[in-house]
Amino acid sequence: MSTLTIDNQKLAYEVTGSGKPVLLVHGFPLNREMWRDQIDALANSHMVIAPDLRGFGESDPPVGDVSMKVYANDLAALLDHLSIDQPVAIVGFSMGGYVTFEFWRRHKERVASMMLIDTRADPDSSEKAVSRRDAADRVEKEGINFLIDGMMPNLVADQTFKGQPDVVKALRTMMAKSSTAGVIGALHAMANRPDSRDTLADIDVPTAVIVGTEDAISPPADMEQIAQSLKTATFTVIADAGHMTTMENSAALTEAMKKHLSA
Ligand code: MLT
């Protein structure tokens, strides 16, 4: 693990392998460990860069507000820190996808291609935004266990619950590592995030849109619409997986990523 310091806050990241750069942006309330199988597999042919966003994994809890803009600018600062000026393949999973859209709006010259995995382009409905802000207030008082319990059924497919207890356990452990301030900050950041649907028509790099067949948070039909709104997109559905494709069916997901990277 390496770190860089931005705004007096330590941001943790790892760089593995060499070759064309691939930047992996994790979801909520997760950290770079969600990409462990992909990091190991892609590092044979690429330089894989996997940060922990502010407040997650081994990064410091955020001081002050965070937003998609803050997260996206942190990624650009990390690339600067690594002296990577060639465009990267950016891979955004769920909340990481929301960050990827913002990265595109702010730093599109740094993007060679994109993978959008189990994510959404539309903003929160007003009800959803209210429920996120309520959850943030509750996390402040109670910590994050109630949030983890509430999210688990939506994160993985039924068969994962039954057949892959190790994945369920790893997911819980990963989520429990998130700092209270990181979770509160991200809940507000997601509730306040902009609508990215208009951005889709502007994206002119090859993009792979990938989703688990049983994803309850970003269902395949919604993700297919994202693919249809893009100029150059492929659309892949991963079998035997809910939202957490990177862990539930990591072999199929990694294959889809390799296919995109070698196209
Ligand atoms: C994620 O996996 O990053 C979250 O489920 C995204 C969200 O809650 O919108």
Tab-separated table of C-alpha atoms and ligand atoms in Angstrom:
chain	number	residue	atom	x	y	z
A	1	MET	CA	0.000	0.000	0.000
A	2	SER	CA	1.234	3.509	-0.830
A	3	THR	CA	-0.182	6.881	0.091
A	4	LEU	CA	-0.304	10.431	-1.135
A	5	THR	CA	-1.463	13.440	0.823
A	6	ILE	CA	-4.176	15.746	-0.496
A	7	ASP	CA	-5.648	18.564	1.657
A	8	ASN	CA	-3.641	17.150	4.596
A	9	GLN	CA	-5.480	13.848	4.217
A	10	LYS	CA	-3.801	10.553	3.406
A	11	LEU	CA	-5.147	8.739	0.371
A	12	ALA	CA	-4.202	5.053	0.127
A	13	TYR	CA	-3.645	3.304	-3.184
A	14	GLU	CA	-1.802	0.427	-4.752
A	15	VAL	CA	-0.139	0.085	-8.124
A	16	THR	CA	0.449	-3.434	-9.441
A	17	GLY	CA	1.963	-4.613	-12.729
A	18	SER	CA	3.137	-2.619	-15.702
A	19	GLY	CA	1.800	-1.686	-19.118
A	20	LYS	CA	-1.090	0.566	-20.111
A	21	PRO	CA	-2.706	2.123	-17.013
A	22	VAL	CA	-6.065	0.920	-15.704
A	23	LEU	CA	-7.674	2.916	-12.885
A	24	LEU	CA	-10.180	1.019	-10.697
A	25	VAL	CA	-12.735	3.097	-8.772
A	26	HIS	CA	-14.581	1.203	-6.041
A	27	GLY	CA	-18.189	1.444	-4.855
A	28	PHE	CA	-19.931	2.327	-1.580
A	29	PRO	CA	-19.233	1.580	1.249
A	30	LEU	CA	-16.377	-0.504	-0.049
A	31	ASN	CA	-12.693	-0.136	-0.825
A	32	ARG	CA	-10.080	-1.339	-3.313
A	33	GLU	CA	-10.251	-4.896	-1.908
A	34	MET	CA	-13.441	-5.399	-3.929
A	35	TRP	CA	-11.144	-5.532	-6.991
A	36	ARG	CA	-8.662	-8.076	-5.543
A	37	ASP	CA	-9.248	-10.780	-8.186
A	38	GLN	CA	-9.213	-8.221	-11.018
A	39	ILE	CA	-6.042	-6.546	-9.679
A	40	ASP	CA	-4.265	-9.912	-9.622
A	41	ALA	CA	-5.471	-10.930	-13.091
A	42	LEU	CA	-5.005	-7.633	-14.949
A	43	ALA	CA	-1.588	-6.887	-13.448
A	44	ASN	CA	-0.132	-9.558	-15.766
A	45	SER	CA	-0.627	-7.209	-18.694
A	46	HIS	CA	-1.418	-3.736	-17.304
A	47	MET	CA	-0.440	-1.210	-14.687
A	48	VAL	CA	-3.392	-1.483	-12.315
A	49	ILE	CA	-4.013	1.527	-10.081
A	50	ALA	CA	-6.491	0.988	-7.246
A	51	PRO	CA	-7.146	3.796	-4.759
A	52	ASP	CA	-9.295	3.871	-1.642
A	53	LEU	CA	-11.552	6.917	-1.958
A	54	ARG	CA	-11.562	9.387	0.954
A	55	GLY	CA	-12.846	7.735	4.128
A	56	PHE	CA	-12.715	4.172	2.803
A	57	GLY	CA	-10.292	1.290	3.241
A	58	GLU	CA	-6.951	2.619	4.385
A	59	SER	CA	-7.544	6.257	3.390
A	60	ASP	CA	-8.068	8.906	6.049
A	61	PRO	CA	-11.616	9.883	7.026
A	62	PRO	CA	-12.582	13.025	5.122
A	63	VAL	CA	-12.400	16.397	6.823
A	64	GLY	CA	-15.300	18.519	5.579
A	65	ASP	CA	-17.710	17.738	2.766
A	66	VAL	CA	-16.985	15.414	-0.115
A	67	SER	CA	-18.612	15.292	-3.517
A	68	MET	CA	-18.188	13.535	-6.842
A	69	LYS	CA	-15.997	16.500	-7.787
A	70	VAL	CA	-13.697	15.929	-4.796
A	71	TYR	CA	-13.390	12.208	-5.522
A	72	ALA	CA	-12.762	12.828	-9.251
A	73	ASN	CA	-10.123	15.470	-8.570
A	74	ASP	CA	-8.439	13.101	-6.100
A	75	LEU	CA	-8.101	10.569	-8.935
A	76	ALA	CA	-6.504	13.205	-11.173
A	77	ALA	CA	-4.145	14.157	-8.318
A	78	LEU	CA	-3.220	10.490	-7.914
A	79	LEU	CA	-2.372	10.209	-11.640
A	80	ASP	CA	-0.265	13.383	-11.341
A	81	HIS	CA	1.458	11.927	-8.294
A	82	LEU	CA	2.279	8.791	-10.328
A	83	SER	CA	3.421	10.959	-13.297
A	84	ILE	CA	0.874	9.226	-15.523
A	85	ASP	CA	0.032	11.633	-18.297
A	86	GLN	CA	-1.086	9.095	-20.869
A	87	PRO	CA	-4.857	8.528	-20.911
A	88	VAL	CA	-6.062	5.660	-18.722
A	89	ALA	CA	-8.753	3.016	-18.933
A	90	ILE	CA	-11.032	4.102	-16.090
A	91	VAL	CA	-13.294	1.520	-14.480
A	92	GLY	CA	-16.119	2.724	-12.259
A	93	PHE	CA	-18.153	0.360	-10.138
A	94	SER	CA	-21.490	1.713	-8.853
A	95	MET	CA	-20.578	4.847	-6.828
A	96	GLY	CA	-17.246	4.569	-8.629
A	97	GLY	CA	-19.272	4.957	-11.834
A	98	TYR	CA	-20.771	8.209	-10.505
A	99	VAL	CA	-17.186	9.348	-9.901
A	100	THR	CA	-16.172	8.174	-13.378
A	101	PHE	CA	-18.840	10.358	-15.006
A	102	GLU	CA	-17.507	13.342	-13.029
A	103	PHE	CA	-13.937	12.417	-13.991
A	104	TRP	CA	-15.017	12.432	-17.615
A	105	ARG	CA	-16.644	15.889	-17.266
A	106	ARG	CA	-13.528	17.350	-15.617
A	107	HIS	CA	-10.616	15.367	-17.017
A	108	LYS	CA	-11.759	13.746	-20.267
A	109	GLU	CA	-8.339	14.217	-21.857
A	110	ARG	CA	-7.053	11.678	-19.326
A	111	VAL	CA	-9.525	8.962	-20.394
A	112	ALA	CA	-8.580	6.384	-23.064
A	113	SER	CA	-11.543	4.115	-22.471
A	114	MET	CA	-14.175	3.417	-19.876
A	115	MET	CA	-15.822	0.511	-18.122
A	116	LEU	CA	-19.091	1.175	-16.323
A	117	ILE	CA	-19.888	-1.691	-13.994
A	118	ASP	CA	-23.156	-2.061	-12.045
A	119	THR	CA	-23.761	1.680	-11.966
A	120	ARG	CA	-26.389	4.312	-12.782
A	121	ALA	CA	-26.388	7.491	-14.879
A	122	ASP	CA	-29.533	9.031	-13.372
A	123	PRO	CA	-29.419	10.996	-10.106
A	124	ASP	CA	-31.220	10.001	-6.900
A	125	SER	CA	-34.976	10.549	-6.844
A	126	SER	CA	-35.947	13.115	-4.205
A	127	GLU	CA	-37.174	10.260	-1.947
A	128	LYS	CA	-33.908	8.393	-2.334
A	129	ALA	CA	-31.887	11.540	-1.587
A	130	VAL	CA	-33.939	12.127	1.586
A	131	SER	CA	-33.418	8.538	2.691
A	132	ARG	CA	-29.642	8.869	2.127
A	133	ARG	CA	-29.540	12.054	4.240
A	134	ASP	CA	-31.596	10.349	6.970
A	135	ALA	CA	-29.203	7.396	6.872
A	136	ALA	CA	-26.254	9.788	7.211
A	137	ASP	CA	-27.842	11.292	10.353
A	138	ARG	CA	-28.416	7.814	11.761
A	139	VAL	CA	-24.820	6.723	11.000
A	140	GLU	CA	-23.650	9.755	12.976
A	141	LYS	CA	-25.566	8.510	16.033
A	142	GLU	CA	-25.345	4.724	15.691
A	143	GLY	CA	-22.425	3.849	13.454
A	144	ILE	CA	-22.697	1.901	10.220
A	145	ASN	CA	-23.866	-1.595	11.211
A	146	PHE	CA	-27.545	-0.887	10.487
A	147	LEU	CA	-26.552	0.374	7.033
A	148	ILE	CA	-24.567	-2.779	6.265
A	149	ASP	CA	-27.496	-4.964	7.391
A	150	GLY	CA	-29.889	-2.975	5.224
A	151	MET	CA	-27.660	-3.059	2.144
A	152	MET	CA	-26.603	-6.713	2.173
A	153	PRO	CA	-29.775	-8.204	0.608
A	154	ASN	CA	-29.452	-5.780	-2.323
A	155	LEU	CA	-25.755	-6.335	-2.879
A	156	VAL	CA	-25.584	-10.003	-3.747
A	157	ALA	CA	-27.790	-12.516	-5.540
A	158	ASP	CA	-29.749	-15.109	-3.549
A	159	GLN	CA	-27.497	-17.903	-4.744
A	160	THR	CA	-24.452	-16.009	-3.478
A	161	PHE	CA	-26.004	-15.825	-0.004
A	162	LYS	CA	-26.557	-19.564	-0.088
A	163	GLY	CA	-23.522	-20.765	-1.995
A	164	GLN	CA	-20.694	-18.293	-1.350
A	165	PRO	CA	-20.616	-17.485	2.391
A	166	ASP	CA	-16.952	-16.472	2.038
A	167	VAL	CA	-17.945	-13.675	-0.370
A	168	VAL	CA	-20.718	-12.490	1.973
A	169	LYS	CA	-18.286	-12.487	4.901
A	170	ALA	CA	-15.556	-10.644	2.959
A	171	LEU	CA	-18.086	-8.035	1.891
A	172	ARG	CA	-19.240	-7.401	5.472
A	173	THR	CA	-15.648	-7.137	6.684
A	174	MET	CA	-14.831	-4.677	3.908
A	175	MET	CA	-17.846	-2.486	4.603
A	176	ALA	CA	-17.151	-2.477	8.346
A	177	LYS	CA	-13.720	-0.981	7.592
A	178	SER	CA	-15.291	2.211	6.248
A	179	SER	CA	-14.976	5.237	8.520
A	180	THR	CA	-18.111	6.892	9.859
A	181	ALA	CA	-17.090	10.213	8.304
A	182	GLY	CA	-16.368	8.487	4.997
A	183	VAL	CA	-19.810	6.884	4.912
A	184	ILE	CA	-21.622	10.074	5.932
A	185	GLY	CA	-19.674	12.084	3.349
A	186	ALA	CA	-20.382	9.596	0.570
A	187	LEU	CA	-24.113	9.393	1.411
A	188	HIS	CA	-24.381	13.167	1.001
A	189	ALA	CA	-22.164	13.095	-2.098
A	190	MET	CA	-24.418	10.485	-3.736
A	191	ALA	CA	-27.616	12.330	-2.744
A	192	ASN	CA	-26.192	15.537	-4.263
A	193	ARG	CA	-24.664	13.997	-7.364
A	194	PRO	CA	-25.558	15.459	-10.741
A	195	ASP	CA	-27.591	13.780	-13.443
A	196	SER	CA	-25.121	12.050	-15.770
A	197	ARG	CA	-27.598	11.053	-18.484
A	198	ASP	CA	-26.653	14.050	-20.654
A	199	THR	CA	-22.994	13.175	-20.246
A	200	LEU	CA	-23.523	9.833	-21.981
A	201	ALA	CA	-23.926	11.417	-25.424
A	202	ASP	CA	-20.627	13.253	-24.937
A	203	ILE	CA	-18.563	10.167	-24.117
A	204	ASP	CA	-16.606	9.324	-27.255
A	205	VAL	CA	-14.184	6.687	-25.987
A	206	PRO	CA	-14.834	2.931	-26.223
A	207	THR	CA	-16.950	1.956	-23.241
A	208	ALA	CA	-17.859	-1.428	-21.807
A	209	VAL	CA	-21.117	-1.531	-19.861
A	210	ILE	CA	-21.230	-4.568	-17.584
A	211	VAL	CA	-23.886	-5.705	-15.087
A	212	GLY	CA	-24.772	-8.706	-12.948
A	213	THR	CA	-27.888	-10.484	-14.144
A	214	GLU	CA	-29.566	-10.056	-10.739
A	215	ASP	CA	-28.334	-6.587	-9.875
A	216	ALA	CA	-31.102	-4.975	-7.780
A	217	ILE	CA	-29.371	-1.559	-7.518
A	218	SER	CA	-28.535	-1.001	-11.185
A	219	PRO	CA	-30.680	-3.562	-13.028
A	220	PRO	CA	-29.624	-4.898	-16.460
A	221	ALA	CA	-32.479	-3.079	-18.255
A	222	ASP	CA	-31.274	0.294	-16.900
A	223	MET	CA	-27.679	-0.469	-17.787
A	224	GLU	CA	-28.656	-1.541	-21.275
A	225	GLN	CA	-30.189	1.910	-21.695
A	226	ILE	CA	-26.860	3.451	-20.695
A	227	ALA	CA	-25.131	1.336	-23.358
A	228	GLN	CA	-27.691	2.420	-25.947
A	229	SER	CA	-27.116	6.105	-25.119
A	230	LEU	CA	-23.360	5.824	-25.649
A	231	LYS	CA	-21.579	6.267	-28.980
A	232	THR	CA	-19.286	3.242	-28.783
A	233	ALA	CA	-20.401	0.695	-26.232
A	234	THR	CA	-20.519	-3.009	-25.623
A	235	PHE	CA	-23.044	-4.479	-23.191
A	236	THR	CA	-22.327	-7.602	-21.146
A	237	VAL	CA	-24.490	-9.336	-18.556
A	238	ILE	CA	-22.623	-11.414	-15.974
A	239	ALA	CA	-24.402	-14.632	-14.951
A	240	ASP	CA	-24.696	-15.825	-11.348
A	241	ALA	CA	-24.183	-12.371	-9.863
A	242	GLY	CA	-26.157	-9.571	-8.291
A	243	HIS	CA	-24.609	-6.107	-7.788
A	244	MET	CA	-21.194	-7.340	-6.609
A	245	THR	CA	-20.052	-8.850	-9.908
A	246	THR	CA	-16.352	-8.334	-9.099
A	247	MET	CA	-16.654	-10.780	-6.199
A	248	GLU	CA	-19.688	-12.961	-6.994
A	249	ASN	CA	-18.528	-14.041	-10.439
A	250	SER	CA	-15.065	-12.600	-10.586
A	251	ALA	CA	-13.903	-14.950	-13.372
A	252	ALA	CA	-16.615	-13.806	-15.808
A	253	LEU	CA	-16.226	-10.169	-14.842
A	254	THR	CA	-12.450	-10.296	-15.258
A	255	GLU	CA	-12.903	-11.937	-18.656
A	256	ALA	CA	-15.226	-9.124	-19.761
A	257	MET	CA	-12.693	-6.538	-18.565
A	258	LYS	CA	-9.832	-8.285	-20.387
A	259	LYS	CA	-11.900	-8.404	-23.567
A	260	HIS	CA	-12.494	-4.673	-23.380
A	261	LEU	CA	-8.842	-3.922	-22.643
A	262	SER	CA	-7.585	-6.022	-25.534
A	263	ALA	CA	-10.093	-4.706	-28.119
B	1	MLT	C1	-22.518	1.208	-4.522
B	1	MLT	O1	-22.398	-0.023	-4.653
B	1	MLT	O2	-21.570	1.976	-4.748
B	1	MLT	C2	-23.824	1.762	-4.040
B	1	MLT	O3	-24.770	0.745	-3.962
B	1	MLT	C3	-24.304	2.869	-4.938
B	1	MLT	C4	-25.581	3.512	-4.472
B	1	MLT	O4	-26.027	3.292	-3.334
B	1	MLT	O5	-26.169	4.281	-5.263
